[in-house]
Tab-separated table of C-alpha atoms and ligand atoms in Angstrom:
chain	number	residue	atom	x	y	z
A	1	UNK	CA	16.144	-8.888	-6.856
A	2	UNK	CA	14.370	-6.331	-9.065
A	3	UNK	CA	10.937	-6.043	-7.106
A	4	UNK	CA	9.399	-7.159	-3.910
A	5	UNK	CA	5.980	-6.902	-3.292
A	6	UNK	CA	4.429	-6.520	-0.011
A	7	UNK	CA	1.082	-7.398	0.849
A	8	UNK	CA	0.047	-6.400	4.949
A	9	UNK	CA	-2.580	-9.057	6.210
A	10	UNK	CA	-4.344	-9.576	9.074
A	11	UNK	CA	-7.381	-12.328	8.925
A	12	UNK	CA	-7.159	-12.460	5.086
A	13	UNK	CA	-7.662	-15.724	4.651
A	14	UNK	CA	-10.281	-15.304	1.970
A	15	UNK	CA	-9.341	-11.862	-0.001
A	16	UNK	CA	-5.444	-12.927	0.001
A	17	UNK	CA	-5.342	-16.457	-2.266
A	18	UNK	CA	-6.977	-14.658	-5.422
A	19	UNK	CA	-4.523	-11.550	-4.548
A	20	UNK	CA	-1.358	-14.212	-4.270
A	21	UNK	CA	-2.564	-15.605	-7.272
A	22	UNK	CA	-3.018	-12.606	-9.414
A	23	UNK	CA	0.210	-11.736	-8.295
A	24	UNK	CA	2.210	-14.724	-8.838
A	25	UNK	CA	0.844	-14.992	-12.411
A	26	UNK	CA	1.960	-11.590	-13.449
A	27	UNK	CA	5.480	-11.712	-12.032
A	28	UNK	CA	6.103	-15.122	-13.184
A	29	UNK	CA	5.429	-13.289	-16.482
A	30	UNK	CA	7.870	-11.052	-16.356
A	31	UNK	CA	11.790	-10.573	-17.310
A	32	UNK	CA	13.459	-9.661	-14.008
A	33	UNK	CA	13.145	-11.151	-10.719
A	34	UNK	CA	10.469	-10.697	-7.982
A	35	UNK	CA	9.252	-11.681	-5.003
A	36	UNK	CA	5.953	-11.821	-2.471
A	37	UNK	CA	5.745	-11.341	1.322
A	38	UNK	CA	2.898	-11.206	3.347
A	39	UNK	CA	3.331	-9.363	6.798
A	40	UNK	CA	1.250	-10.525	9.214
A	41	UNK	CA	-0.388	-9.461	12.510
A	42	UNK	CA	-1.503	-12.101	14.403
A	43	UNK	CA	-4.151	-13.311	12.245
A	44	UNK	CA	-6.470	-15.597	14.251
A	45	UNK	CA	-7.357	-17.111	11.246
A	46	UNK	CA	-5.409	-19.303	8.452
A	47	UNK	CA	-3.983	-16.128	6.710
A	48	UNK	CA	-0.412	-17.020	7.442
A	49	UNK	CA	-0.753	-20.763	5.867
A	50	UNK	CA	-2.064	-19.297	2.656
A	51	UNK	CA	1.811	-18.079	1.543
A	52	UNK	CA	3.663	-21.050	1.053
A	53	UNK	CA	0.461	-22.350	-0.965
A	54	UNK	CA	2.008	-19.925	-3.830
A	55	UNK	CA	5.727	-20.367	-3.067
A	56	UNK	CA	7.473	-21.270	-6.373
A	57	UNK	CA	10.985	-20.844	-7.466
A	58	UNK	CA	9.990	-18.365	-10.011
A	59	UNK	CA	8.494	-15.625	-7.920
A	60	UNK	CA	9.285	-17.197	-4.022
A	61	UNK	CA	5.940	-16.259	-1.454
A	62	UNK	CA	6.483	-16.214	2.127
A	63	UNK	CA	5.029	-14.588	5.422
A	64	UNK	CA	6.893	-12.896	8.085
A	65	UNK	CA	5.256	-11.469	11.013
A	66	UNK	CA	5.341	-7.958	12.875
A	67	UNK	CA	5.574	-7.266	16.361
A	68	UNK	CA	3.738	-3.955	15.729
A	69	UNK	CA	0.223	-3.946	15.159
A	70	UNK	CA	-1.575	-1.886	12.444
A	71	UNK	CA	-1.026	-1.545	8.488
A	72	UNK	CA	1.301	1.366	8.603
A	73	UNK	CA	3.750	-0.640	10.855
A	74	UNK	CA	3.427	-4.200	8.739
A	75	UNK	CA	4.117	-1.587	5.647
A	76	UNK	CA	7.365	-0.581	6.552
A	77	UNK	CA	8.543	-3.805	8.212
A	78	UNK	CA	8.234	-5.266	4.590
A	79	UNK	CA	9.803	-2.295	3.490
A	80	UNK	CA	12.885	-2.672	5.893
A	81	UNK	CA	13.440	-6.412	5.830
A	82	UNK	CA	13.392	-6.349	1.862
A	83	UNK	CA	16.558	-6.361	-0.329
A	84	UNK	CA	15.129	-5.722	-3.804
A	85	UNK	CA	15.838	-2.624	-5.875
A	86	UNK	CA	12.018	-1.496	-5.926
A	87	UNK	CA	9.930	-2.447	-3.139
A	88	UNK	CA	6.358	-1.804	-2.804
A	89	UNK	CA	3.100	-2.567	-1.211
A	90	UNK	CA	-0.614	-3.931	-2.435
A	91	UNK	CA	-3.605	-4.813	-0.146
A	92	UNK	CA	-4.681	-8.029	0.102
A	93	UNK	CA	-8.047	-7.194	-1.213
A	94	UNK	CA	-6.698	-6.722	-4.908
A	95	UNK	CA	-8.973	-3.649	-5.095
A	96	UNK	CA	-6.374	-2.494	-7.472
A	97	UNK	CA	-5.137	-4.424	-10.185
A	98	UNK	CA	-2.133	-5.785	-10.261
A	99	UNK	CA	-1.518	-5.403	-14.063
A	100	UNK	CA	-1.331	-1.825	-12.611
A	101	UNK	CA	2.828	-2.324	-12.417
A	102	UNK	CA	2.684	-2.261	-16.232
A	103	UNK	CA	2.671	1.632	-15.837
A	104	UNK	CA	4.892	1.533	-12.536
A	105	UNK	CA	7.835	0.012	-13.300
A	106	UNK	CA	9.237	2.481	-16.303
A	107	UNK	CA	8.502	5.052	-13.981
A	108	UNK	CA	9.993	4.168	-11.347
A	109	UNK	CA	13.162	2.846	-13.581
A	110	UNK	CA	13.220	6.900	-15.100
A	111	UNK	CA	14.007	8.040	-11.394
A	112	UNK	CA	10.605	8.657	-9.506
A	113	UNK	CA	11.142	7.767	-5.982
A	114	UNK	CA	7.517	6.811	-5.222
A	115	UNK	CA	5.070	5.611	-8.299
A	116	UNK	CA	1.308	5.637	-6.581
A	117	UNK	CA	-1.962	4.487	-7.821
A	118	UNK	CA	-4.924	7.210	-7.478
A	119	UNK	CA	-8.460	7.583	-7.890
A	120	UNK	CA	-8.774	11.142	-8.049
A	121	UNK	CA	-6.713	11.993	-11.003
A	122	UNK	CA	-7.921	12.177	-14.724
A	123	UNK	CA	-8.523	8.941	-16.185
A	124	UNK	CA	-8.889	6.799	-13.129
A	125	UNK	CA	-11.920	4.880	-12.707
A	126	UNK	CA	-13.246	4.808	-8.816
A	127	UNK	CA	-16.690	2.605	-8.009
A	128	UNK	CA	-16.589	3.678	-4.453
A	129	UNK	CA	-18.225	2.985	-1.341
A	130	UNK	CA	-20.623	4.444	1.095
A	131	UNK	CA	-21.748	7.959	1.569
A	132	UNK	CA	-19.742	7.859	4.770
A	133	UNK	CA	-16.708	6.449	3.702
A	134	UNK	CA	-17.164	9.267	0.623
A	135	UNK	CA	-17.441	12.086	3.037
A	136	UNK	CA	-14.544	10.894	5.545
A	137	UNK	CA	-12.382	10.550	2.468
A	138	UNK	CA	-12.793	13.831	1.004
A	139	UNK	CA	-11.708	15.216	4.482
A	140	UNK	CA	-9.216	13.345	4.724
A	141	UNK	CA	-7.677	14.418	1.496
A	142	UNK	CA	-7.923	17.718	2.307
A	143	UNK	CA	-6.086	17.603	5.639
A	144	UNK	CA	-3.472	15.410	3.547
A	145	UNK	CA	-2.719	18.397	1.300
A	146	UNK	CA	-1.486	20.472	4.103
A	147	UNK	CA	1.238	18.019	3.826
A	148	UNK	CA	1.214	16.943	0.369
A	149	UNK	CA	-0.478	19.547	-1.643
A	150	UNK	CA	0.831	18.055	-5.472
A	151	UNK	CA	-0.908	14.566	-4.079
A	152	UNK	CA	-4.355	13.276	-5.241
A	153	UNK	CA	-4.756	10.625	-3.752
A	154	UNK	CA	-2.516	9.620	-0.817
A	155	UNK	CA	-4.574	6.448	-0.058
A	156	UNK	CA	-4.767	3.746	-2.261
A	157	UNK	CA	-3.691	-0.044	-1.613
A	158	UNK	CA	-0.779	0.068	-3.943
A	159	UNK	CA	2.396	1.884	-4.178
A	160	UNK	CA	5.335	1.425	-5.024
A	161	UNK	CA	8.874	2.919	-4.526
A	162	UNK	CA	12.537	3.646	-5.269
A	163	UNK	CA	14.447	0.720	-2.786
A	164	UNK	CA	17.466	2.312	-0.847
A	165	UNK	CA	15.720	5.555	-0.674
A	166	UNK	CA	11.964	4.037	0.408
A	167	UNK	CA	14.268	2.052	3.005
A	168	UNK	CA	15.974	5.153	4.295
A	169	UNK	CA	12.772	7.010	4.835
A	170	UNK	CA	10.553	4.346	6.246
A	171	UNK	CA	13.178	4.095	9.172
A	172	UNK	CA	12.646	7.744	10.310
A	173	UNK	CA	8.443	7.015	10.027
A	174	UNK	CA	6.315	6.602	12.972
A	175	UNK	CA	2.635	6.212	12.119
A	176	UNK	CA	1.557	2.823	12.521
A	177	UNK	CA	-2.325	3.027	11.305
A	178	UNK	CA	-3.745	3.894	7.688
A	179	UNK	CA	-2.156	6.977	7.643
A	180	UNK	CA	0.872	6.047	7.669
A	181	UNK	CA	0.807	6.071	3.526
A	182	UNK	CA	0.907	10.542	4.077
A	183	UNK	CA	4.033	10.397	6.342
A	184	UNK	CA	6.091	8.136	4.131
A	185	UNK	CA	5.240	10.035	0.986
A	186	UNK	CA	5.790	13.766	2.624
A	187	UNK	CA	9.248	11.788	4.278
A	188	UNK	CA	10.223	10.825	0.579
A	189	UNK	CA	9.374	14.480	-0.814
A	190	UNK	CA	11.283	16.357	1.949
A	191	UNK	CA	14.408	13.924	0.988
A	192	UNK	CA	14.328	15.394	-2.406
A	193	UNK	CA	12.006	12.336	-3.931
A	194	UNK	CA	9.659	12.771	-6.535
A	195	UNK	CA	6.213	10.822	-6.705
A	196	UNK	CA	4.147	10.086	-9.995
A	197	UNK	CA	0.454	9.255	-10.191
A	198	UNK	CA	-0.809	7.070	-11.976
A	199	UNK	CA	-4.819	6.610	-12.751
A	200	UNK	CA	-6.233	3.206	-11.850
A	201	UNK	CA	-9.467	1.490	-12.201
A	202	UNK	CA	-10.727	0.656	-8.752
A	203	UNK	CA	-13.173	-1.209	-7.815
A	204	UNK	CA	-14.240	-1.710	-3.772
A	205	UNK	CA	-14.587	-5.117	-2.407
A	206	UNK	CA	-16.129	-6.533	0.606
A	207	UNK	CA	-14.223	-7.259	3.568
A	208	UNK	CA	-12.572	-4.257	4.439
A	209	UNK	CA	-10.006	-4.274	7.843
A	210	UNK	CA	-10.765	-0.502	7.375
A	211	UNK	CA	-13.868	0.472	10.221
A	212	UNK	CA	-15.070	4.083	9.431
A	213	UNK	CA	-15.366	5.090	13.240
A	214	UNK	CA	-12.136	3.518	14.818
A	215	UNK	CA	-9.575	4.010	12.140
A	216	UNK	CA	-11.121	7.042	10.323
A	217	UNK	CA	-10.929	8.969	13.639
A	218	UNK	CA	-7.220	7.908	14.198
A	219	UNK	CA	-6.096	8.538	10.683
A	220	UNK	CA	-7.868	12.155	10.926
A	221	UNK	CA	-5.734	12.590	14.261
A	222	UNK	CA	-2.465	11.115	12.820
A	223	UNK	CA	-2.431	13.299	9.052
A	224	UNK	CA	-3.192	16.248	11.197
A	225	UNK	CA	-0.459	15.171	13.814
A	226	UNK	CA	2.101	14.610	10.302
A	227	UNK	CA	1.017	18.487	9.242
A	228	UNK	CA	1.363	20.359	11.885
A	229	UNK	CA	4.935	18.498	12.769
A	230	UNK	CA	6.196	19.714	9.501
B	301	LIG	N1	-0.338	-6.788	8.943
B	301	LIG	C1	-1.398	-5.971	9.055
B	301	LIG	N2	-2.157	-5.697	7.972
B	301	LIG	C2	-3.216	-4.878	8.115
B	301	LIG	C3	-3.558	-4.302	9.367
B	301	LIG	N3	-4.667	-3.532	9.188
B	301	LIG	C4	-4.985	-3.647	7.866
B	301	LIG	N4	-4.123	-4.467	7.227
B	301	LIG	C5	-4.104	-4.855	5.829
B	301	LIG	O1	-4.014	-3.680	5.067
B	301	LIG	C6	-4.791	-3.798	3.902
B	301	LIG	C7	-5.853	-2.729	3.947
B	301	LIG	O2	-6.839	-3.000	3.051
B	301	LIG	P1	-8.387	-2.928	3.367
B	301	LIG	O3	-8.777	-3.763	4.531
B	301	LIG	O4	-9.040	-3.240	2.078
B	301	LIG	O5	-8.618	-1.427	3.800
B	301	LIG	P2	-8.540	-0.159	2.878
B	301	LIG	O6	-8.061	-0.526	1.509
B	301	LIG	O7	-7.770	0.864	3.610
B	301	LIG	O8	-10.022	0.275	2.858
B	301	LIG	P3	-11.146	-0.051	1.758
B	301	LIG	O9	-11.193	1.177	0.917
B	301	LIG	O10	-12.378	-0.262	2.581
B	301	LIG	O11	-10.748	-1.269	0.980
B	301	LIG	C8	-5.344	-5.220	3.898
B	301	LIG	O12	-4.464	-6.056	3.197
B	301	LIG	C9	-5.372	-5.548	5.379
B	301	LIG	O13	-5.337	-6.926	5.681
B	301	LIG	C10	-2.750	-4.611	10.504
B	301	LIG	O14	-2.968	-4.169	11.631
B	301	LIG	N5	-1.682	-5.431	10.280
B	302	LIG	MG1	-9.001	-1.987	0.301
């Protein structure tokens, strides 16, 4: 398979059909082969019924589930279970859109290890959130330079990577929350990787898993943790 795309969910019952959808429609579009999978947490809701709603010969959609709790760990269980030759991940929130591959895949075919959509680079378009979530991002960015200093935008819902190598790297990573994006990336770099940006037109949609206060502490902690480990 050329390309699998991961989606991490937990209670997404609402944000995931239009993201399935959107999805489906583009691969089904396309000349190689692809497929979905939805990794699950223990969603108390009917997030992991909403897969096999989309399943189709074409582009398959299924759900598999993750003893690990948190983003970062669903992540790189897709990453590890998949067999495909790229392998990447979206959120279920299609804040991103998915069209976004059109720029992706040639890179990624040239020999980038990591292709990543930003909102901090020229040409991006970013309608972003609060004041808070503005400030705590902005710090956050520049703790993940220490580790990633060539890196705009370590952050957003939807990269995508080189298969064997992603597969390699994500087996050595430990960060289970949101910032687990930072270790993968500086993992992929310090194997010799190299990662292209490319500018995407974002737009922020209610619903967000993401709470300012729990997980903006414990990604601060973690990218810290990831830079001063290096
Ligand atoms: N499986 C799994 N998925 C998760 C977990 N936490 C978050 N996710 C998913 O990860 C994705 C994160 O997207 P959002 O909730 O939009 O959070 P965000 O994009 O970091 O923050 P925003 O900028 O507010 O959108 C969503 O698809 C979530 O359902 C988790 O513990 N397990
Ligand atoms: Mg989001």
């Amino acid at each position: 398979m050329e390309l699998e795309v991961v989606i991490p969910a937990v209670n997404e019952e609402r944000r995931l059909p239009p993201t399935i959808a959107a999805a489906v429609d583009y691969l089904a579009g396309q000349p190689w082969s692809s497929a979905v999978v939805v990794v699950d947490n223990d969603s108390v809701d009917c997030t992991i019924d909403v897969p096999e709603r989309f399943d189709n010969p074409v582009t398959p959609v299924h759900v598999i589930g993750c003893s690990e709790h948190g983003k970062g760990a669903a992540v790189r269980r897709g990453i590890v279970t998949s067999a495909a030759r790229f392998i990447g991940f979206v959120d279920a929130d299609s804040a991103t859109p998915i069209e976004t591959l059109d720029k992706v895949l040639p890179l990624l075919r040239d020999g980038y290890a990591a292709v990543i959509a930003s909102r901090h680079i020229s040409g991006s378009r970013c309608e972003q959130e609060t004041a808070l979530r503005r400030c705590g991002g902005w710090m956050f960015r520049r703790l993940a330079r220490l580790s990633l200093p060539d890196i705009a935008d370590t952050q957003c819902g939807f990269k995508f990577f080189d298969g064997p190598l992603v597969q390699n790297v994500a087996a050595t990573c430990q960060v289970n929350g949101f910032a687990f994006d930072v270790e993968l990336l500086a993992r992929l770099v310090q194997a010799g990787g190299t990662v292209a940006e490319v500018p995407v037109s974002w737009s922020d949609v209610p619903g967000s898993t993401f709470s300012a206060r729990r997980d903006g502490i414990r990604s601060m902690a973690d990218v810290l943790r990831i830079s001063l480990a290096r």
